[in-house]
mmCIF file of N, CA and C in Angstrom:
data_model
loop_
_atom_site.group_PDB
_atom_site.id
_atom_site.type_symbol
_atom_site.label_atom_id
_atom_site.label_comp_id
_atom_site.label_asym_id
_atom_site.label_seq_id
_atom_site.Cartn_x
_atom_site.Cartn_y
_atom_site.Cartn_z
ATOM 1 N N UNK A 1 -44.016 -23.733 28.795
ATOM 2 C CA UNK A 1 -43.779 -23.459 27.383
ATOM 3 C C UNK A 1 -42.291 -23.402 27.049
ATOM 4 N N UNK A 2 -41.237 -23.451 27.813
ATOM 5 C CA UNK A 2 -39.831 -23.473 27.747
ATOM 6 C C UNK A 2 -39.385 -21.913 27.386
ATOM 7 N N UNK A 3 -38.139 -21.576 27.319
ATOM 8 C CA UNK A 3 -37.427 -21.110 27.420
ATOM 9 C C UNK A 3 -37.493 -19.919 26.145
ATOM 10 N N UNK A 4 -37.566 -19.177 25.618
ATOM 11 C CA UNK A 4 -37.301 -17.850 24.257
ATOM 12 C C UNK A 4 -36.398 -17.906 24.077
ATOM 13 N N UNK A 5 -35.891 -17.939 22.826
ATOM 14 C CA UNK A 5 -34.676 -17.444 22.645
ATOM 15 C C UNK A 5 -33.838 -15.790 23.082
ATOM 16 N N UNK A 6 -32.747 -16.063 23.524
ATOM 17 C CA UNK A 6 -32.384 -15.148 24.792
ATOM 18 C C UNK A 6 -32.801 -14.827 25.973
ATOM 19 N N UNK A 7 -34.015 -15.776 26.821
ATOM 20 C CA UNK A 7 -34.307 -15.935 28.203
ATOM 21 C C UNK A 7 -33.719 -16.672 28.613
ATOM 22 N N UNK A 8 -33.259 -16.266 29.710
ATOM 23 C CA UNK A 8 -32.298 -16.968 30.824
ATOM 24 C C UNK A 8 -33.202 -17.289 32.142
ATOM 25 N N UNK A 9 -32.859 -18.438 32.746
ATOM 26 C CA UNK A 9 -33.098 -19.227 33.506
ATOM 27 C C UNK A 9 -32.981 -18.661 35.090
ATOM 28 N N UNK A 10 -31.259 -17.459 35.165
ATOM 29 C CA UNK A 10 -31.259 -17.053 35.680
ATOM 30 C C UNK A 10 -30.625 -15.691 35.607
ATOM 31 N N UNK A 11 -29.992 -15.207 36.305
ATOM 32 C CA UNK A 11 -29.143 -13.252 36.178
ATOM 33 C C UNK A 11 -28.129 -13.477 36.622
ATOM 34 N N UNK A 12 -26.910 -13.256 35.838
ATOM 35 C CA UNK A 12 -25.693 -13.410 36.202
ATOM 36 C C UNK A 12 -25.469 -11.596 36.542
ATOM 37 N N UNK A 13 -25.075 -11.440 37.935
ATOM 38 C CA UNK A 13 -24.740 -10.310 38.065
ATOM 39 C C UNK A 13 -23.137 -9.702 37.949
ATOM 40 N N UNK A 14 -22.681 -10.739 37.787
ATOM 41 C CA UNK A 14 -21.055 -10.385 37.530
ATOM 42 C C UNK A 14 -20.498 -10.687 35.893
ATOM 43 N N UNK A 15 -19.707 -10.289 35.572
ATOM 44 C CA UNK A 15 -19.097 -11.151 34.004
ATOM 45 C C UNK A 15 -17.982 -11.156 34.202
ATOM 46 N N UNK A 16 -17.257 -12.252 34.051
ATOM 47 C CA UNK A 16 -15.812 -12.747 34.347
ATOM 48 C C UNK A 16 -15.478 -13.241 35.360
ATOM 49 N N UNK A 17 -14.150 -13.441 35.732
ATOM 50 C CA UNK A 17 -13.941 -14.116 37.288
ATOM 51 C C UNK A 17 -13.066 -13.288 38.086
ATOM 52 N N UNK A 18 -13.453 -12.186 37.985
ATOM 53 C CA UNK A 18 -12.505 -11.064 38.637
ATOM 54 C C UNK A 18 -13.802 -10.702 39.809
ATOM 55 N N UNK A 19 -14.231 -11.668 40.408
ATOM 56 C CA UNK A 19 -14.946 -11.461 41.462
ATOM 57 C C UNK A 19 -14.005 -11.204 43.029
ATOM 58 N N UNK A 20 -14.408 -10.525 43.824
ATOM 59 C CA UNK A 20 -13.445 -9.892 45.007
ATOM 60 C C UNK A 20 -14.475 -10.195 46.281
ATOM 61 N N UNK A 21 -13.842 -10.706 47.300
ATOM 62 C CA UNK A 21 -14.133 -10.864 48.729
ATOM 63 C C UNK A 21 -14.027 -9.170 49.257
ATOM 64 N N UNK A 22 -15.079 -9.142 50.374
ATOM 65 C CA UNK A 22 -15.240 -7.921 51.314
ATOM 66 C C UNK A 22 -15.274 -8.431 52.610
ATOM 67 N N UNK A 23 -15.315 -7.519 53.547
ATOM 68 C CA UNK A 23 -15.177 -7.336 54.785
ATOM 69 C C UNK A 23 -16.370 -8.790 55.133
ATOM 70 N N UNK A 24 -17.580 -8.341 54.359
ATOM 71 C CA UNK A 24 -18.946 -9.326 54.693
ATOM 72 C C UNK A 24 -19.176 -10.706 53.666
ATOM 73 N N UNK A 25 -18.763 -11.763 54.180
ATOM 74 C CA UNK A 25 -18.591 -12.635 53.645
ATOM 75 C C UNK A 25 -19.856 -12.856 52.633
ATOM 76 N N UNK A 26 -21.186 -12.763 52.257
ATOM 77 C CA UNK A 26 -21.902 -12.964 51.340
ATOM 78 C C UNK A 26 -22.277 -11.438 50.430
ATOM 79 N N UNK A 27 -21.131 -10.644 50.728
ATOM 80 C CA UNK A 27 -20.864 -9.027 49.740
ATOM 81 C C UNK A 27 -19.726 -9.833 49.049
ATOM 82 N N UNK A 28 -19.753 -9.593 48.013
ATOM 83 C CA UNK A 28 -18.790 -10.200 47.136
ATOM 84 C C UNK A 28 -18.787 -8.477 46.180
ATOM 85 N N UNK A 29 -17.232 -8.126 45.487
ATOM 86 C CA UNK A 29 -17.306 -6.878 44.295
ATOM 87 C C UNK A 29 -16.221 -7.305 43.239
ATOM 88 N N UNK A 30 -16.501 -6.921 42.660
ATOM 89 C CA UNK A 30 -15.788 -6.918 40.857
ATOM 90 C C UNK A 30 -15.012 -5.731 40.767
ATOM 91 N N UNK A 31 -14.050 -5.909 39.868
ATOM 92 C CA UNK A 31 -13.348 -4.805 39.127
ATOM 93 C C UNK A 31 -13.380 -5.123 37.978
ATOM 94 N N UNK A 32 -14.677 -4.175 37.392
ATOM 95 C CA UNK A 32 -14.598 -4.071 35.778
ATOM 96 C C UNK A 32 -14.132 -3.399 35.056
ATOM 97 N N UNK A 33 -13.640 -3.590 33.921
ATOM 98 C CA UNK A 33 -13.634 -2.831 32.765
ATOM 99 C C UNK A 33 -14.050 -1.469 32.776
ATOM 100 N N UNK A 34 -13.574 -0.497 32.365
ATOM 101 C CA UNK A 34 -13.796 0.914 32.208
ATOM 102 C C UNK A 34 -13.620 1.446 30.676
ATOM 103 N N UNK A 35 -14.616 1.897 30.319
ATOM 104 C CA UNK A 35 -14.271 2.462 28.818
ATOM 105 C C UNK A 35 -14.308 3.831 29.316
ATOM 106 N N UNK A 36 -12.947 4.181 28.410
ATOM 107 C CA UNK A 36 -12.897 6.008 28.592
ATOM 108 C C UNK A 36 -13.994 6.664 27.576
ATOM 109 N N UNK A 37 -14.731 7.802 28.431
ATOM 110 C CA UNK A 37 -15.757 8.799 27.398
ATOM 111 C C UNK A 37 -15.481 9.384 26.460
ATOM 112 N N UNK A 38 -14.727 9.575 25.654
ATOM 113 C CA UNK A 38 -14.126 9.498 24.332
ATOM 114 C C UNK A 38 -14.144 8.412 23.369
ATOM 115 N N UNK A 39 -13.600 7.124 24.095
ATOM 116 C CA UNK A 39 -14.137 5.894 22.770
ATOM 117 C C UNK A 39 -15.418 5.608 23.513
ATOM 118 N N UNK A 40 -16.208 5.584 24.684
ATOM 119 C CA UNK A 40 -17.662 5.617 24.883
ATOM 120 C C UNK A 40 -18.560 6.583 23.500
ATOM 121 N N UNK A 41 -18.533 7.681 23.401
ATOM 122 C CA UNK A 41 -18.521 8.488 22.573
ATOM 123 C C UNK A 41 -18.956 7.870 21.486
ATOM 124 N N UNK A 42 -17.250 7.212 20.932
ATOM 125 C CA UNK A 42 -17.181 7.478 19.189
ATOM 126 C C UNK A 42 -17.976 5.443 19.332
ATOM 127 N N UNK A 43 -18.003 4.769 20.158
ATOM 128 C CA UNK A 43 -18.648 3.782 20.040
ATOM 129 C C UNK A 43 -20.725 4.472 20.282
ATOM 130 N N UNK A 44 -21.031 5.014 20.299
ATOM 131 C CA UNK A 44 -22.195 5.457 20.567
ATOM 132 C C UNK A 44 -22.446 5.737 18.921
ATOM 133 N N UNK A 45 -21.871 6.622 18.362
ATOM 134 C CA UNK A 45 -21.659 7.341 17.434
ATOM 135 C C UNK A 45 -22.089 6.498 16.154
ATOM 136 N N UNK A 46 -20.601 5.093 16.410
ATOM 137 C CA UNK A 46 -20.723 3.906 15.468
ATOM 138 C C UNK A 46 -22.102 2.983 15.535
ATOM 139 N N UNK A 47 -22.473 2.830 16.423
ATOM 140 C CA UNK A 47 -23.890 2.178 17.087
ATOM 141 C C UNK A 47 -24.734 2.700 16.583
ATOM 142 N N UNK A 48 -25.412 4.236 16.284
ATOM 143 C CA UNK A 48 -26.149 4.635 16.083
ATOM 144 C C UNK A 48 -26.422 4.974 14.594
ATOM 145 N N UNK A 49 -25.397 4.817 13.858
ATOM 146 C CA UNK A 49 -24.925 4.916 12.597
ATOM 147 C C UNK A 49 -25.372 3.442 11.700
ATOM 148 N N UNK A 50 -24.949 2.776 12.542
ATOM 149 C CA UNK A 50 -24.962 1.625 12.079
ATOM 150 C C UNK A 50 -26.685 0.847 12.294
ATOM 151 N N UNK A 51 -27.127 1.457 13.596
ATOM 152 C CA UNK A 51 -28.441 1.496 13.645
ATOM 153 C C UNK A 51 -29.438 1.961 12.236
ATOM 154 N N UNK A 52 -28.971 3.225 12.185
ATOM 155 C CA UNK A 52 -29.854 3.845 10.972
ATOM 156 C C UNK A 52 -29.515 3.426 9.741
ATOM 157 N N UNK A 53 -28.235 3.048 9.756
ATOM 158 C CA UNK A 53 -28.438 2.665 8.372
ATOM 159 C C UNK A 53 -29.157 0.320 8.616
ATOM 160 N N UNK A 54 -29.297 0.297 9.497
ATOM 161 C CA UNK A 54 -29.938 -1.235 9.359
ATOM 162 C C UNK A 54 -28.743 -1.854 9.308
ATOM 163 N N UNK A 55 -27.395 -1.698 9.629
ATOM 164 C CA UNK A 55 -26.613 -2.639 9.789
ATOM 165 C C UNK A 55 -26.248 -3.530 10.927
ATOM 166 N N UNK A 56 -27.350 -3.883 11.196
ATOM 167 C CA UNK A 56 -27.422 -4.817 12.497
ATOM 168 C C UNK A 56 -26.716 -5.983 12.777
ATOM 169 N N UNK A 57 -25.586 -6.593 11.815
ATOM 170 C CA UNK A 57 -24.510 -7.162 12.106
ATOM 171 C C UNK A 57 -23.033 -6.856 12.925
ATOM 172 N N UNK A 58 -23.623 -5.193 12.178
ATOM 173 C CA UNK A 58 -22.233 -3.864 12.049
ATOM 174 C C UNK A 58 -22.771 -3.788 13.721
ATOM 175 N N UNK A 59 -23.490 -3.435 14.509
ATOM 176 C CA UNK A 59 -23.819 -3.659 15.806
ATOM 177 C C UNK A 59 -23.447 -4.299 16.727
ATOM 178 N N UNK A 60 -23.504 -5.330 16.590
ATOM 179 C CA UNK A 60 -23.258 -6.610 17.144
ATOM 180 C C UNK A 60 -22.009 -6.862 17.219
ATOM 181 N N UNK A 61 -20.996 -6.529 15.829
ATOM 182 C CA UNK A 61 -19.894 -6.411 15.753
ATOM 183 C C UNK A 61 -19.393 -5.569 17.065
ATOM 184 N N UNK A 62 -19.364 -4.125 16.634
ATOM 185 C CA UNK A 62 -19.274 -2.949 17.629
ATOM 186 C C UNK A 62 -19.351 -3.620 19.179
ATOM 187 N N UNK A 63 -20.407 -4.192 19.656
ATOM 188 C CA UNK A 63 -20.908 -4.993 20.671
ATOM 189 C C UNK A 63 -20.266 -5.626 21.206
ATOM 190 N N UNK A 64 -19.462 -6.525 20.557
ATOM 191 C CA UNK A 64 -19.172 -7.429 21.112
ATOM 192 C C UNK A 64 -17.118 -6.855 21.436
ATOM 193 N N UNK A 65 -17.128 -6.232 20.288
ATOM 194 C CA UNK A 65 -15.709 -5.605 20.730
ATOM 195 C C UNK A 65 -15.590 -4.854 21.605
ATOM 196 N N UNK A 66 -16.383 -4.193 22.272
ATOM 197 C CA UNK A 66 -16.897 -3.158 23.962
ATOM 198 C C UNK A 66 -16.837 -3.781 24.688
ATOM 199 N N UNK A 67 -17.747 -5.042 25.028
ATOM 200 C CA UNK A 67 -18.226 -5.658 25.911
ATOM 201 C C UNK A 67 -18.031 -6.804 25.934
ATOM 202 N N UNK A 68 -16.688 -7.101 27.098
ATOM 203 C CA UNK A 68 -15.758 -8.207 26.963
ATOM 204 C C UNK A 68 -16.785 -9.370 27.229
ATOM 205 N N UNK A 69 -17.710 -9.364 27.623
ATOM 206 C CA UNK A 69 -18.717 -10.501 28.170
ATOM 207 C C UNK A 69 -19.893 -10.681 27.985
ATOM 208 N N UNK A 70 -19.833 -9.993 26.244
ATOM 209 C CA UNK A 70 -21.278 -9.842 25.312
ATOM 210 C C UNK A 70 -21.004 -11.288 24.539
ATOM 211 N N UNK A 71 -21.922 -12.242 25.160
ATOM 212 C CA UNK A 71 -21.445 -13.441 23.723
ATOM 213 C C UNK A 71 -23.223 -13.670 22.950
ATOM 214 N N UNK A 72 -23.156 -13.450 22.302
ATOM 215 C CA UNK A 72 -24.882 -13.051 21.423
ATOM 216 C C UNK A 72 -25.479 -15.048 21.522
ATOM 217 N N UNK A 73 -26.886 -15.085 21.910
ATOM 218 C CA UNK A 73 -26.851 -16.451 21.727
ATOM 219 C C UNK A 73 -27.834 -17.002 20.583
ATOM 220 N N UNK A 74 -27.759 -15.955 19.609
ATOM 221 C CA UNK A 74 -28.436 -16.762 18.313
ATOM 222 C C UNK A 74 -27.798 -15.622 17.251
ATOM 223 N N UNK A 75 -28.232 -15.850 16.251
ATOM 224 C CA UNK A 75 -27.289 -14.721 15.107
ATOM 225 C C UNK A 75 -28.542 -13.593 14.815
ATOM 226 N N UNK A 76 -28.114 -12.465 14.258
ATOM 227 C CA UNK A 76 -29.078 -11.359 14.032
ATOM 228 C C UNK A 76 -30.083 -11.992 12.876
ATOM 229 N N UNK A 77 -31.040 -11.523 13.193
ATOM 230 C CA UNK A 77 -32.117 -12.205 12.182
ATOM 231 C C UNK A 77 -33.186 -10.890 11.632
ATOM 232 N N UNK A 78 -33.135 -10.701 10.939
ATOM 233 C CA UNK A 78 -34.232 -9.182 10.371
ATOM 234 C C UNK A 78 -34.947 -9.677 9.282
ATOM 235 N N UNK A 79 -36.283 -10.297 9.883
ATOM 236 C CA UNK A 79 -36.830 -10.806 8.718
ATOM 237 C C UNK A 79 -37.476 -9.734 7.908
ATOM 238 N N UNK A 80 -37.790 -8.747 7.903
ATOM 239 C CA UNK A 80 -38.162 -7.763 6.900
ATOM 240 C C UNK A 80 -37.493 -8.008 5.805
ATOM 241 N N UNK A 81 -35.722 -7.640 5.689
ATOM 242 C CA UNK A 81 -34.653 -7.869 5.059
ATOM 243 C C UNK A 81 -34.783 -8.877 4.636
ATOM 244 N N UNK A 82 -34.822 -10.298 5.220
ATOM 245 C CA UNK A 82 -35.122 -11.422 4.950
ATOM 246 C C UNK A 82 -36.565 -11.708 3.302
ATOM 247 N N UNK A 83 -37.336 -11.015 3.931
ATOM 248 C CA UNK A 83 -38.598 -11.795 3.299
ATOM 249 C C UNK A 83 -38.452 -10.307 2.083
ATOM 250 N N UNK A 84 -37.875 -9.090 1.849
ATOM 251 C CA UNK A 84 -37.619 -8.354 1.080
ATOM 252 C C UNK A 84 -36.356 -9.021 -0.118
ATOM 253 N N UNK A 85 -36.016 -9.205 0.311
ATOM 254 C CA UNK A 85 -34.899 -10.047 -0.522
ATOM 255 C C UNK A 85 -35.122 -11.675 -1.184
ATOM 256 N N UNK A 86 -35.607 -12.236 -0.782
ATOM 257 C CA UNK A 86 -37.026 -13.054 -1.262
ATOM 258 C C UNK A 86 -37.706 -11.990 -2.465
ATOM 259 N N UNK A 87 -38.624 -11.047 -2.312
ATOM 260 C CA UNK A 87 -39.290 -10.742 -2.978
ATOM 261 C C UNK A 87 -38.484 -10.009 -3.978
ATOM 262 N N UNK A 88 -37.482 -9.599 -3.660
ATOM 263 C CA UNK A 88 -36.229 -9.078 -5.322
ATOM 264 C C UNK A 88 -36.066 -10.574 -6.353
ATOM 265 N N UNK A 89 -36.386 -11.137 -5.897
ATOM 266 C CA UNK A 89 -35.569 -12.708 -6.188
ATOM 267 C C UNK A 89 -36.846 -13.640 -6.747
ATOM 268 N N UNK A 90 -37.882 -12.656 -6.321
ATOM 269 C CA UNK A 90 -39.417 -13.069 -7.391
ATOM 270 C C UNK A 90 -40.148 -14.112 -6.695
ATOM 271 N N UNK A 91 -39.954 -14.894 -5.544
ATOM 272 C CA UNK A 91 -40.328 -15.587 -4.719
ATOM 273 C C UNK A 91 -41.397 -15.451 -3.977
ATOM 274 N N UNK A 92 -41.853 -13.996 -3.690
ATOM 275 C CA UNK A 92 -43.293 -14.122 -2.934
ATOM 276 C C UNK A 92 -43.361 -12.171 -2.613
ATOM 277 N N UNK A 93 -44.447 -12.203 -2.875
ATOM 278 C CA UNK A 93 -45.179 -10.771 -3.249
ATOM 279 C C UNK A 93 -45.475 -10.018 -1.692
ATOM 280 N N UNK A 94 -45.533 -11.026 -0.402
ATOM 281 C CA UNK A 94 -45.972 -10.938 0.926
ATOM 282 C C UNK A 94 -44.769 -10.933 1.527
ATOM 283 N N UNK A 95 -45.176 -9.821 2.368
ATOM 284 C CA UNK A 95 -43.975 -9.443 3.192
ATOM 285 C C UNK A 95 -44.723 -10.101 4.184
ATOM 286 N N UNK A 96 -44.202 -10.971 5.482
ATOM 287 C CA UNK A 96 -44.537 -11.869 6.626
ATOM 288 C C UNK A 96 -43.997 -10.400 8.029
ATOM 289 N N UNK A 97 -44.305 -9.912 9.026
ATOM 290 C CA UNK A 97 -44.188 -9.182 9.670
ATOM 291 C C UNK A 97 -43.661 -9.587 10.784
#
């Protein structure tokens, strides 16, 4: 049946190329990124905010500025919003779920 949108083929366990050799040649380690618990915090804060109020762009945004190796592979889509805004606009009485 192919592929979903956002299924992957396979699991990338690293992000970036800051991959590191060890003692055991098929142990490979990374040095990632560290966010301090303070902007961990106030990014939780913004996330969850932005959650409740349905700003699921405002998310993604947030998202992608954290997480140097977040690249989204389709755009946010909320068809509720979608097919509600339609129906302000007099177009159809049915909300699609």
């Amino acid at each position: 049946t192919g592929l979903r949108p956002g299924e992957k083929l396979y699991e990338e366990l690293l992000i970036g190329d800051n991959v590191l050799p060890t003692e055991h040649e098929k142990i490979m380690r990374a040095e990632e990124e560290v966010i301090a618990w303070t902007e961990l915090e106030l990014l939780i804060q913004q996330l969850q905010v932005s959650s409740d109020d349905g700003d699921f762009s405002r998310v993604r945004e947030l998202l992608q500025g954290a997480v140097s190796g977040f690249k989204p592979q389709c755009d946010v889509v909320d068809e509720l919003t979608l097919a509600l805004a339609g129906r302000a606009k007099g177009k159809s009485n049915v909300v699609r779920l």
